[in-house]
């Protein structure tokens, strides 16, 4: 049974920070690239960031580059998304995902094999 579970979401004001965590079980974690995606109401799920199984390379969307940092701790089977300088436009449900291919890339959701349930991030003015 593969499980991905996000935590750390919530509501913050513009300019605030949050750190999302995603703990994985049921997979050989270090063999999987991990990604973060987000989906706002009425919009398609969009790529945010991805990190390869061994931590390199790393990719970010242009919308978050310089504000968000993805990292992973393979000893804890956990991937993180540190979000800073948050804006109302960042409001969305955030999902973590696992790719058995192992190499991160700018990718569509269809490239990923397993998904978490998602967690709400709300940024208010």
Tab-separated table of N, CA, C and O in Angstrom:
chain	number	residue	atom	x	y	z
A	1	UNK	N	0.827	-1.173	0.000
A	1	UNK	CA	0.000	0.000	0.000
A	1	UNK	C	0.877	1.243	0.000
A	1	UNK	O	1.656	1.457	0.924
A	2	UNK	N	0.731	2.050	-1.028
A	2	UNK	CA	1.484	3.282	-1.152
A	2	UNK	C	0.661	4.415	-0.555
A	2	UNK	O	-0.522	4.574	-0.877
A	3	UNK	N	1.286	5.189	0.297
A	3	UNK	CA	0.623	6.333	0.897
A	3	UNK	C	1.546	7.533	0.869
A	3	UNK	O	2.715	7.434	1.235
A	4	UNK	N	1.007	8.654	0.450
A	4	UNK	CA	1.669	9.940	0.535
A	4	UNK	C	0.763	10.858	1.337
A	4	UNK	O	-0.415	10.995	1.004
A	5	UNK	N	1.295	11.476	2.360
A	5	UNK	CA	0.496	12.313	3.233
A	5	UNK	C	1.099	13.682	3.438
A	5	UNK	O	2.199	13.801	3.987
A	6	UNK	N	0.381	14.715	2.996
A	6	UNK	CA	0.848	16.087	3.147
A	6	UNK	C	0.441	16.647	4.506
A	6	UNK	O	-0.614	16.300	5.051
A	7	UNK	N	1.265	17.544	5.016
A	7	UNK	CA	0.949	18.265	6.236
A	7	UNK	C	1.595	19.637	6.175
A	7	UNK	O	2.464	19.891	5.338
A	8	UNK	N	1.166	20.520	7.055
A	8	UNK	CA	1.777	21.833	7.173
A	8	UNK	C	1.046	22.960	6.480
A	8	UNK	O	1.512	24.105	6.511
A	9	UNK	N	-0.073	22.679	5.858
A	9	UNK	CA	-0.840	23.726	5.216
A	9	UNK	C	-1.579	24.583	6.221
A	9	UNK	O	-1.506	24.374	7.435
A	10	UNK	N	-2.289	25.564	5.704
A	10	UNK	CA	-3.050	26.454	6.557
A	10	UNK	C	-3.246	27.796	5.899
A	10	UNK	O	-3.113	27.937	4.681
A	11	UNK	N	-3.572	28.772	6.713
A	11	UNK	CA	-3.849	30.127	6.251
A	11	UNK	C	-2.802	31.089	6.778
A	11	UNK	O	-2.464	31.063	7.972
A	12	UNK	N	-2.299	31.925	5.888
A	12	UNK	CA	-1.324	32.948	6.253
A	12	UNK	C	-1.660	34.228	5.515
A	12	UNK	O	-2.414	34.229	4.544
A	13	UNK	N	-1.085	35.311	5.986
A	13	UNK	CA	-1.223	36.588	5.302
A	13	UNK	C	-0.136	36.749	4.248
A	13	UNK	O	0.895	36.074	4.283
A	14	UNK	N	-0.393	37.640	3.323
A	14	UNK	CA	0.587	37.942	2.293
A	14	UNK	C	1.945	38.236	2.921
A	14	UNK	O	2.051	38.980	3.897
A	15	UNK	N	2.979	37.628	2.351
A	15	UNK	CA	4.330	37.793	2.863
A	15	UNK	C	4.751	36.755	3.876
A	15	UNK	O	5.937	36.693	4.227
A	16	UNK	N	3.823	35.936	4.324
A	16	UNK	CA	4.126	34.921	5.302
A	16	UNK	C	4.777	33.699	4.698
A	16	UNK	O	5.007	33.616	3.488
A	17	UNK	N	5.051	32.733	5.565
A	17	UNK	CA	5.732	31.510	5.163
A	17	UNK	C	5.017	30.290	5.707
A	17	UNK	O	4.371	30.339	6.762
A	18	UNK	N	5.137	29.204	4.983
A	18	UNK	CA	4.671	27.896	5.418
A	18	UNK	C	5.653	26.855	4.917
A	18	UNK	O	6.287	27.048	3.881
A	19	UNK	N	5.758	25.756	5.643
A	19	UNK	CA	6.512	24.613	5.165
A	19	UNK	C	5.592	23.415	5.070
A	19	UNK	O	5.033	22.967	6.077
A	20	UNK	N	5.453	22.902	3.866
A	20	UNK	CA	4.703	21.685	3.644
A	20	UNK	C	5.626	20.479	3.735
A	20	UNK	O	6.778	20.528	3.306
A	21	UNK	N	5.107	19.404	4.286
A	21	UNK	CA	5.823	18.145	4.348
A	21	UNK	C	4.978	17.065	3.703
A	21	UNK	O	3.749	17.117	3.740
A	22	UNK	N	5.636	16.097	3.125
A	22	UNK	CA	4.952	14.946	2.546
A	22	UNK	C	5.732	13.701	2.915
A	22	UNK	O	6.875	13.529	2.463
A	23	UNK	N	5.137	12.864	3.729
A	23	UNK	CA	5.751	11.615	4.143
A	23	UNK	C	5.216	10.477	3.290
A	23	UNK	O	4.006	10.365	3.076
A	24	UNK	N	6.118	9.641	2.818
A	24	UNK	CA	5.769	8.538	1.929
A	24	UNK	C	6.011	7.199	2.604
A	24	UNK	O	6.958	7.037	3.382
A	25	UNK	N	5.162	6.248	2.286
A	25	UNK	CA	5.358	4.872	2.715
A	25	UNK	C	4.940	3.940	1.589
A	25	UNK	O	4.158	4.309	0.713
A	26	UNK	N	5.470	2.730	1.606
A	26	UNK	CA	5.115	1.748	0.602
A	26	UNK	C	5.927	1.813	-0.671
A	26	UNK	O	5.643	1.059	-1.613
A	27	UNK	N	6.913	2.690	-0.725
A	27	UNK	CA	7.803	2.789	-1.873
A	27	UNK	C	9.242	2.854	-1.387
A	27	UNK	O	9.490	3.205	-0.225
A	28	UNK	N	10.157	2.515	-2.283
A	28	UNK	CA	11.567	2.759	-2.007
A	28	UNK	C	11.816	4.223	-2.307
A	28	UNK	O	12.066	4.624	-3.442
A	29	UNK	N	11.735	5.033	-1.278
A	29	UNK	CA	11.604	6.473	-1.438
A	29	UNK	C	12.733	7.069	-2.275
A	29	UNK	O	12.494	7.902	-3.152
A	30	UNK	N	13.959	6.660	-2.011
A	30	UNK	CA	15.098	7.255	-2.701
A	30	UNK	C	15.131	6.937	-4.188
A	30	UNK	O	15.877	7.582	-4.934
A	31	UNK	N	14.347	5.963	-4.631
A	31	UNK	CA	14.289	5.618	-6.048
A	31	UNK	C	13.286	6.471	-6.822
A	31	UNK	O	13.215	6.360	-8.046
A	32	UNK	N	12.527	7.298	-6.120
A	32	UNK	CA	11.473	8.086	-6.733
A	32	UNK	C	11.822	9.562	-6.752
A	32	UNK	O	12.262	10.123	-5.743
A	33	UNK	N	11.619	10.188	-7.906
A	33	UNK	CA	11.564	11.631	-7.918
A	33	UNK	C	10.290	12.069	-7.213
A	33	UNK	O	9.268	11.382	-7.268
A	34	UNK	N	10.353	13.203	-6.551
A	34	UNK	CA	9.203	13.739	-5.847
A	34	UNK	C	8.874	15.122	-6.388
A	34	UNK	O	9.765	15.917	-6.662
A	35	UNK	N	7.593	15.381	-6.523
A	35	UNK	CA	7.145	16.654	-7.035
A	35	UNK	C	6.056	17.258	-6.184
A	35	UNK	O	5.371	16.566	-5.424
A	36	UNK	N	5.923	18.565	-6.304
A	36	UNK	CA	4.814	19.305	-5.727
A	36	UNK	C	4.026	19.955	-6.852
A	36	UNK	O	4.609	20.543	-7.769
A	37	UNK	N	2.721	19.848	-6.766
A	37	UNK	CA	1.791	20.473	-7.696
A	37	UNK	C	0.749	21.242	-6.901
A	37	UNK	O	0.576	21.015	-5.700
A	38	UNK	N	0.049	22.135	-7.574
A	38	UNK	CA	-1.035	22.843	-6.911
A	38	UNK	C	-2.190	23.027	-7.874
A	38	UNK	O	-2.016	23.051	-9.090
A	39	UNK	N	-3.372	23.161	-7.307
A	39	UNK	CA	-4.575	23.320	-8.105
A	39	UNK	C	-5.508	24.306	-7.421
A	39	UNK	O	-5.943	24.080	-6.292
A	40	UNK	N	-5.798	25.385	-8.113
A	40	UNK	CA	-6.753	26.374	-7.651
A	40	UNK	C	-8.124	26.060	-8.242
A	40	UNK	O	-8.223	25.395	-9.277
A	41	UNK	N	-9.194	26.541	-7.608
A	41	UNK	CA	-10.537	26.274	-8.135
A	41	UNK	C	-10.672	26.703	-9.588
A	41	UNK	O	-10.286	27.809	-9.970
A	42	UNK	N	-11.220	25.816	-10.408
A	42	UNK	CA	-11.439	26.108	-11.809
A	42	UNK	C	-10.211	26.031	-12.689
A	42	UNK	O	-10.307	26.315	-13.888
A	43	UNK	N	-9.075	25.650	-12.128
A	43	UNK	CA	-7.834	25.578	-12.880
A	43	UNK	C	-7.317	24.147	-12.905
A	43	UNK	O	-7.667	23.329	-12.055
A	44	UNK	N	-6.493	23.858	-13.902
A	44	UNK	CA	-5.841	22.559	-13.950
A	44	UNK	C	-4.705	22.497	-12.944
A	44	UNK	O	-4.155	23.520	-12.529
A	45	UNK	N	-4.366	21.289	-12.570
A	45	UNK	CA	-3.241	21.093	-11.682
A	45	UNK	C	-1.956	21.536	-12.367
A	45	UNK	O	-1.698	21.178	-13.523
A	46	UNK	N	-1.136	22.312	-11.659
A	46	UNK	CA	0.074	22.852	-12.252
A	46	UNK	C	1.312	22.466	-11.459
A	46	UNK	O	1.280	22.333	-10.236
A	47	UNK	N	2.387	22.338	-12.186
A	47	UNK	CA	3.674	21.992	-11.615
A	47	UNK	C	4.200	23.124	-10.753
A	47	UNK	O	4.101	24.298	-11.109
A	48	UNK	N	4.781	22.768	-9.618
A	48	UNK	CA	5.401	23.735	-8.724
A	48	UNK	C	6.902	23.498	-8.611
A	48	UNK	O	7.708	24.395	-8.848
A	49	UNK	N	7.288	22.282	-8.239
A	49	UNK	CA	8.695	21.968	-8.019
A	49	UNK	C	8.884	20.470	-8.055
A	49	UNK	O	7.947	19.702	-7.820
A	50	UNK	N	10.108	20.032	-8.336
A	50	UNK	CA	10.422	18.607	-8.336
A	50	UNK	C	11.876	18.407	-7.962
A	50	UNK	O	12.725	19.263	-8.232
A	51	UNK	N	12.147	17.252	-7.375
A	51	UNK	CA	13.487	16.917	-6.938
A	51	UNK	C	13.742	15.445	-7.239
A	51	UNK	O	12.890	14.588	-7.005
A	52	UNK	N	14.908	15.142	-7.767
A	52	UNK	CA	15.255	13.775	-8.124
A	52	UNK	C	15.519	12.941	-6.880
A	52	UNK	O	15.686	13.451	-5.775
A	53	UNK	N	15.571	11.633	-7.091
A	53	UNK	CA	15.718	10.720	-5.971
A	53	UNK	C	16.931	10.970	-5.113
A	53	UNK	O	16.877	10.821	-3.887
A	54	UNK	N	18.027	11.353	-5.738
A	54	UNK	CA	19.260	11.610	-4.998
A	54	UNK	C	19.450	13.079	-4.635
A	54	UNK	O	20.511	13.462	-4.154
A	55	UNK	N	18.432	13.894	-4.882
A	55	UNK	CA	18.484	15.301	-4.522
A	55	UNK	C	18.908	16.241	-5.626
A	55	UNK	O	18.819	17.456	-5.452
A	56	UNK	N	19.372	15.725	-6.730
A	56	UNK	CA	19.774	16.529	-7.870
A	56	UNK	C	19.338	15.857	-9.160
A	56	UNK	O	19.420	14.635	-9.269
A	57	UNK	N	18.899	16.625	-10.140
A	57	UNK	CA	18.658	18.062	-10.141
A	57	UNK	C	17.326	18.437	-9.504
A	57	UNK	O	16.542	17.563	-9.131
A	58	UNK	N	17.104	19.741	-9.406
A	58	UNK	CA	15.893	20.312	-8.850
A	58	UNK	C	15.296	21.264	-9.881
A	58	UNK	O	16.024	21.967	-10.582
A	59	UNK	N	13.976	21.315	-9.947
A	59	UNK	CA	13.282	22.183	-10.891
A	59	UNK	C	12.178	22.950	-10.178
A	59	UNK	O	11.540	22.434	-9.254
A	60	UNK	N	11.936	24.177	-10.633
A	60	UNK	CA	10.870	25.015	-10.116
A	60	UNK	C	10.104	25.653	-11.265
A	60	UNK	O	10.666	25.932	-12.329
A	61	UNK	N	8.843	25.910	-11.037
A	61	UNK	CA	8.110	26.744	-11.967
A	61	UNK	C	8.585	28.182	-11.843
A	61	UNK	O	9.091	28.607	-10.789
A	62	UNK	N	8.420	28.938	-12.904
A	62	UNK	CA	8.824	30.341	-12.866
A	62	UNK	C	8.041	31.137	-11.833
A	62	UNK	O	8.547	32.127	-11.296
A	63	UNK	N	6.832	30.722	-11.540
A	63	UNK	CA	5.996	31.451	-10.599
A	63	UNK	C	6.509	31.383	-9.168
A	63	UNK	O	6.196	32.265	-8.364
A	64	UNK	N	7.264	30.352	-8.842
A	64	UNK	CA	7.695	30.176	-7.457
A	64	UNK	C	9.200	30.252	-7.279
A	64	UNK	O	9.671	30.327	-6.134
A	65	UNK	N	9.941	30.235	-8.349
A	65	UNK	CA	11.396	30.250	-8.257
A	65	UNK	C	11.857	31.482	-7.482
A	65	UNK	O	11.431	32.596	-7.750
A	66	UNK	N	12.739	31.258	-6.518
A	66	UNK	CA	13.223	32.331	-5.673
A	66	UNK	C	12.433	32.515	-4.404
A	66	UNK	O	12.912	33.199	-3.487
A	67	UNK	N	11.250	31.940	-4.325
A	67	UNK	CA	10.409	32.035	-3.138
A	67	UNK	C	10.207	30.690	-2.447
A	67	UNK	O	10.091	30.637	-1.225
A	68	UNK	N	10.146	29.626	-3.228
A	68	UNK	CA	9.915	28.293	-2.688
A	68	UNK	C	11.188	27.467	-2.802
A	68	UNK	O	11.980	27.637	-3.738
A	69	UNK	N	11.375	26.547	-1.877
A	69	UNK	CA	12.501	25.634	-1.897
A	69	UNK	C	12.009	24.220	-1.647
A	69	UNK	O	11.334	23.964	-0.647
A	70	UNK	N	12.349	23.315	-2.552
A	70	UNK	CA	12.023	21.910	-2.367
A	70	UNK	C	13.265	21.195	-1.835
A	70	UNK	O	14.392	21.494	-2.235
A	71	UNK	N	13.051	20.267	-0.926
A	71	UNK	CA	14.139	19.472	-0.388
A	71	UNK	C	13.595	18.113	0.011
A	71	UNK	O	12.375	17.903	0.051
A	72	UNK	N	14.491	17.188	0.295
A	72	UNK	CA	14.041	15.874	0.722
A	72	UNK	C	15.011	15.304	1.738
A	72	UNK	O	16.205	15.628	1.743
A	73	UNK	N	14.488	14.451	2.585
A	73	UNK	CA	15.282	13.730	3.564
A	73	UNK	C	14.974	12.259	3.363
A	73	UNK	O	13.927	11.768	3.799
A	74	UNK	N	15.874	11.572	2.681
A	74	UNK	CA	15.615	10.177	2.352
A	74	UNK	C	15.684	9.260	3.567
A	74	UNK	O	15.199	8.128	3.510
A	75	UNK	N	16.291	9.717	4.647
A	75	UNK	CA	16.291	8.927	5.870
A	75	UNK	C	14.943	8.956	6.565
A	75	UNK	O	14.672	8.108	7.411
A	76	UNK	N	14.111	9.928	6.218
A	76	UNK	CA	12.792	10.063	6.814
A	76	UNK	C	11.668	9.871	5.809
A	76	UNK	O	10.497	10.055	6.157
A	77	UNK	N	12.012	9.514	4.574
A	77	UNK	CA	11.023	9.315	3.518
A	77	UNK	C	10.091	10.517	3.395
A	77	UNK	O	8.869	10.375	3.266
A	78	UNK	N	10.677	11.698	3.417
A	78	UNK	CA	9.888	12.916	3.446
A	78	UNK	C	10.445	13.936	2.459
A	78	UNK	O	11.661	14.111	2.355
A	79	UNK	N	9.545	14.594	1.753
A	79	UNK	CA	9.887	15.711	0.892
A	79	UNK	C	9.221	16.962	1.457
A	79	UNK	O	8.112	16.895	2.014
A	80	UNK	N	9.888	18.099	1.313
A	80	UNK	CA	9.424	19.350	1.890
A	80	UNK	C	9.260	20.411	0.809
A	80	UNK	O	9.930	20.387	-0.220
A	81	UNK	N	8.390	21.351	1.076
A	81	UNK	CA	8.280	22.545	0.259
A	81	UNK	C	8.226	23.742	1.200
A	81	UNK	O	7.206	23.973	1.860
A	82	UNK	N	9.329	24.459	1.275
A	82	UNK	CA	9.390	25.675	2.067
A	82	UNK	C	8.892	26.823	1.205
A	82	UNK	O	9.459	27.096	0.145
A	83	UNK	N	7.846	27.482	1.647
A	83	UNK	CA	7.212	28.551	0.893
A	83	UNK	C	7.366	29.854	1.660
A	83	UNK	O	6.928	29.961	2.807
A	84	UNK	N	7.967	30.834	1.021
A	84	UNK	CA	8.189	32.141	1.621
A	84	UNK	C	7.626	33.218	0.709
A	84	UNK	O	7.348	32.972	-0.464
A	85	UNK	N	7.478	34.409	1.264
A	85	UNK	CA	6.947	35.550	0.507
A	85	UNK	C	5.655	35.172	-0.205
A	85	UNK	O	5.454	35.458	-1.391
A	86	UNK	N	4.767	34.549	0.528
A	86	UNK	CA	3.542	34.030	-0.070
A	86	UNK	C	2.633	35.150	-0.552
A	86	UNK	O	2.574	36.226	0.050
A	87	UNK	N	1.942	34.865	-1.634
A	87	UNK	CA	1.033	35.797	-2.281
A	87	UNK	C	-0.345	35.179	-2.382
A	87	UNK	O	-0.482	33.961	-2.392
A	88	UNK	N	-1.395	36.003	-2.499
A	88	UNK	CA	-2.731	35.427	-2.683
A	88	UNK	C	-2.813	34.481	-3.877
A	88	UNK	O	-3.584	33.514	-3.828
A	89	UNK	N	-2.038	34.726	-4.909
A	89	UNK	CA	-2.035	33.866	-6.080
A	89	UNK	C	-1.501	32.464	-5.792
A	89	UNK	O	-1.666	31.561	-6.618
A	90	UNK	N	-0.848	32.284	-4.650
A	90	UNK	CA	-0.375	30.962	-4.258
A	90	UNK	C	-1.468	30.115	-3.628
A	90	UNK	O	-1.237	28.931	-3.345
A	91	UNK	N	-2.625	30.698	-3.383
A	91	UNK	CA	-3.725	29.965	-2.773
A	91	UNK	C	-4.151	28.808	-3.670
A	91	UNK	O	-4.464	29.000	-4.843
A	92	UNK	N	-4.154	27.608	-3.117
A	92	UNK	CA	-4.477	26.414	-3.883
A	92	UNK	C	-4.441	25.216	-2.954
A	92	UNK	O	-3.995	25.311	-1.806
A	93	UNK	N	-4.903	24.094	-3.467
A	93	UNK	CA	-4.630	22.811	-2.834
A	93	UNK	C	-3.301	22.321	-3.368
A	93	UNK	O	-3.098	22.261	-4.583
A	94	UNK	N	-2.405	21.975	-2.470
A	94	UNK	CA	-1.079	21.515	-2.841
A	94	UNK	C	-0.991	20.005	-2.691
A	94	UNK	O	-1.419	19.439	-1.680
A	95	UNK	N	-0.433	19.361	-3.708
A	95	UNK	CA	-0.296	17.916	-3.749
A	95	UNK	C	1.168	17.522	-3.876
A	95	UNK	O	1.911	18.135	-4.640
A	96	UNK	N	1.564	16.490	-3.170
A	96	UNK	CA	2.843	15.875	-3.464
A	96	UNK	C	2.613	14.637	-4.308
A	96	UNK	O	1.545	14.025	-4.280
A	97	UNK	N	3.622	14.275	-5.075
A	97	UNK	CA	3.514	13.164	-6.002
A	97	UNK	C	4.861	12.477	-6.143
A	97	UNK	O	5.908	13.097	-5.966
A	98	UNK	N	4.814	11.196	-6.486
A	98	UNK	CA	6.009	10.374	-6.619
A	98	UNK	C	6.099	9.792	-8.019
A	98	UNK	O	5.102	9.295	-8.559
A	99	UNK	N	7.288	9.839	-8.594
A	99	UNK	CA	7.553	9.365	-9.949
A	99	UNK	C	8.580	8.245	-9.882
A	99	UNK	O	9.738	8.494	-9.515
A	100	UNK	N	8.193	7.064	-10.268
A	100	UNK	CA	9.103	5.915	-10.200
A	100	UNK	C	10.272	6.027	-11.163
A	100	UNK	O	11.244	5.287	-11.026
A	101	UNK	N	10.207	6.934	-12.118
A	101	UNK	CA	11.325	7.136	-13.025
A	101	UNK	C	12.582	7.621	-12.333
A	101	UNK	O	13.686	7.398	-12.828
A	102	UNK	N	12.425	8.323	-11.215
A	102	UNK	CA	13.553	8.671	-10.370
A	102	UNK	C	14.252	9.976	-10.696
A	102	UNK	O	14.966	10.502	-9.842
A	103	UNK	N	14.033	10.502	-11.894
A	103	UNK	CA	14.707	11.721	-12.312
A	103	UNK	C	13.689	12.834	-12.445
A	103	UNK	O	12.729	12.720	-13.215
A	104	UNK	N	13.902	13.908	-11.734
A	104	UNK	CA	12.978	15.028	-11.766
A	104	UNK	C	13.113	15.804	-13.062
A	104	UNK	O	14.177	15.828	-13.689
A	105	UNK	N	12.023	16.448	-13.437
A	105	UNK	CA	11.996	17.274	-14.625
A	105	UNK	C	10.799	18.209	-14.530
A	105	UNK	O	9.914	18.018	-13.684
A	106	UNK	N	10.787	19.224	-15.387
A	106	UNK	CA	9.555	19.980	-15.565
A	106	UNK	C	8.537	19.006	-16.136
A	106	UNK	O	8.768	18.409	-17.195
A	107	UNK	N	7.446	18.819	-15.450
A	107	UNK	CA	6.585	17.696	-15.795
A	107	UNK	C	5.114	18.022	-15.596
A	107	UNK	O	4.738	18.854	-14.774
A	108	UNK	N	4.289	17.317	-16.351
A	108	UNK	CA	2.856	17.329	-16.185
A	108	UNK	C	2.446	16.317	-15.131
A	108	UNK	O	3.184	15.376	-14.836
A	109	UNK	N	1.251	16.484	-14.558
A	109	UNK	CA	0.816	15.507	-13.557
A	109	UNK	C	0.830	14.064	-14.040
A	109	UNK	O	1.073	13.159	-13.237
A	110	UNK	N	0.609	13.842	-15.337
A	110	UNK	CA	0.549	12.480	-15.857
A	110	UNK	C	1.860	11.730	-15.744
A	110	UNK	O	1.880	10.509	-15.883
A	111	UNK	N	2.964	12.431	-15.509
A	111	UNK	CA	4.252	11.776	-15.353
A	111	UNK	C	4.405	11.083	-14.006
A	111	UNK	O	5.337	10.295	-13.834
A	112	UNK	N	3.526	11.351	-13.067
A	112	UNK	CA	3.664	10.864	-11.702
A	112	UNK	C	2.743	9.688	-11.432
A	112	UNK	O	1.625	9.611	-11.952
A	113	UNK	N	3.233	8.784	-10.604
A	113	UNK	CA	2.566	7.507	-10.383
A	113	UNK	C	1.695	7.476	-9.133
A	113	UNK	O	0.691	6.759	-9.099
A	114	UNK	N	2.076	8.212	-8.106
A	114	UNK	CA	1.351	8.204	-6.845
A	114	UNK	C	1.146	9.625	-6.370
A	114	UNK	O	2.009	10.486	-6.568
A	115	UNK	N	0.019	9.837	-5.698
A	115	UNK	CA	-0.382	11.179	-5.269
A	115	UNK	C	-0.881	11.193	-3.842
A	115	UNK	O	-1.525	10.246	-3.383
A	116	UNK	N	-0.580	12.279	-3.146
A	116	UNK	CA	-1.198	12.525	-1.870
A	116	UNK	C	-2.603	13.069	-2.041
A	116	UNK	O	-3.070	13.341	-3.156
A	117	UNK	N	-3.293	13.243	-0.933
A	117	UNK	CA	-4.675	13.703	-0.979
A	117	UNK	C	-4.796	15.210	-1.167
A	117	UNK	O	-5.881	15.697	-1.494
A	118	UNK	N	-3.727	15.935	-0.961
A	118	UNK	CA	-3.739	17.373	-1.108
A	118	UNK	C	-3.973	18.081	0.208
A	118	UNK	O	-4.586	17.539	1.128
A	119	UNK	N	-3.480	19.304	0.293
A	119	UNK	CA	-3.647	20.100	1.497
A	119	UNK	C	-3.827	21.558	1.102
A	119	UNK	O	-3.182	22.060	0.189
A	120	UNK	N	-4.730	22.239	1.796
A	120	UNK	CA	-5.084	23.605	1.443
A	120	UNK	C	-4.045	24.593	1.956
A	120	UNK	O	-3.606	24.528	3.105
A	121	UNK	N	-3.679	25.521	1.085
A	121	UNK	CA	-2.880	26.681	1.443
A	121	UNK	C	-3.673	27.909	1.025
A	121	UNK	O	-4.041	28.044	-0.145
A	122	UNK	N	-3.938	28.781	1.969
A	122	UNK	CA	-4.689	29.996	1.702
A	122	UNK	C	-3.869	31.199	2.125
A	122	UNK	O	-3.402	31.266	3.265
A	123	UNK	N	-3.699	32.139	1.213
A	123	UNK	CA	-2.931	33.348	1.472
A	123	UNK	C	-3.878	34.533	1.303
A	123	UNK	O	-4.438	34.737	0.224
A	124	UNK	N	-4.044	35.305	2.352
A	124	UNK	CA	-4.970	36.429	2.344
A	124	UNK	C	-4.217	37.747	2.312
A	124	UNK	O	-3.081	37.855	2.798
A	125	UNK	N	-4.880	38.757	1.758
A	125	UNK	CA	-4.296	40.087	1.676
A	125	UNK	C	-4.396	40.811	3.006
A	125	UNK	O	-5.261	40.525	3.833
